CSV table of C-alpha atoms in Angstrom, one decimal:
chain,number,residue,atom,x,y,z
C,1,ASP,CA,34.2,-7.3,-11.2
C,2,CYS,CA,31.8,-8.6,-8.5
C,3,ASP,CA,33.4,-6.4,-5.9
C,4,LEU,CA,32.8,-3.3,-8.1
C,5,LEU,CA,29.2,-4.4,-8.7
C,6,PHE,CA,28.4,-5.0,-5.1
C,7,GLN,CA,30.2,-1.9,-4.0
C,8,THR,CA,27.9,0.3,-6.2
C,9,MET,CA,24.9,-1.5,-4.9
C,10,PHE,CA,25.9,-0.9,-1.3
C,11,ASP,CA,26.7,2.7,-2.1
C,12,GLU,CA,23.2,3.2,-3.5
C,13,TYR,CA,21.6,1.4,-0.5
C,14,PHE,CA,23.4,3.3,2.2
C,15,ASN,CA,23.5,6.7,0.3
C,16,PRO,CA,20.3,6.8,-1.7
C,17,PRO,CA,20.0,9.5,-4.3
C,18,THR,CA,18.0,12.6,-3.2
C,19,ILE,CA,14.6,12.8,-4.7
C,20,VAL,CA,13.1,16.3,-5.1
C,21,VAL,CA,9.3,16.4,-4.8
C,22,SER,CA,7.5,19.4,-6.3
C,23,PRO,CA,4.9,21.3,-4.3
C,24,VAL,CA,2.2,20.2,-6.7
C,25,GLN,CA,2.9,16.6,-6.0
C,26,GLU,CA,2.8,17.3,-2.2
C,27,ALA,CA,-0.6,19.1,-2.5
C,28,ALA,CA,-2.0,16.2,-4.5
C,29,ALA,CA,-0.9,13.7,-1.9
C,30,LEU,CA,-2.4,15.8,0.9
C,31,ARG,CA,-5.7,16.0,-1.0
C,32,VAL,CA,-5.9,12.2,-1.2
C,33,VAL,CA,-5.2,11.9,2.6
C,34,ASP,CA,-8.0,14.4,3.3
C,35,LEU,CA,-10.5,12.3,1.3
C,36,ALA,CA,-9.9,9.4,3.7
C,37,ASP,CA,-11.4,11.4,6.6
C,38,TYR,CA,-14.9,11.6,5.0
C,39,PRO,CA,-17.4,9.0,6.3
C,40,VAL,CA,-18.2,6.2,3.9
C,41,SER,CA,-21.5,4.3,4.0
C,42,THR,CA,-21.6,0.6,3.0
C,43,SER,CA,-24.6,-1.5,2.5
C,44,ILE,CA,-24.8,-5.3,3.1
C,45,ASP,CA,-26.9,-7.5,0.9
C,46,GLN,CA,-28.8,-9.7,3.4
C,47,ASP,CA,-29.9,-12.1,0.7
C,48,ALA,CA,-26.4,-12.9,-0.4
C,49,PRO,CA,-25.3,-16.5,0.0
C,50,SER,CA,-23.1,-17.3,2.9
C,51,THR,CA,-19.4,-18.0,2.2
C,52,SER,CA,-18.8,-19.6,5.6
C,53,ILE,CA,-17.9,-23.3,5.9
C,54,PRO,CA,-19.8,-25.3,8.6
C,55,SER,CA,-17.5,-26.1,11.5
C,56,THR,CA,-18.9,-29.6,12.1
C,57,GLN,CA,-18.4,-32.2,9.3
C,58,GLU,CA,-19.2,-35.9,9.6
C,59,GLN,CA,-16.5,-38.3,8.6
């Protein structure tokens, strides 16, 4: 039984089923990639508390 189970797992791994992607899904994926090319502005809050830990600590 184990041989049959593992054989089907190996068959799926080495011969994966073909997945058909519709043109609509491809166009949507390309649109998301195109949005990544636009510049993005970020603002930094100068008054925010620091999250850094001092490197010198007395023992």
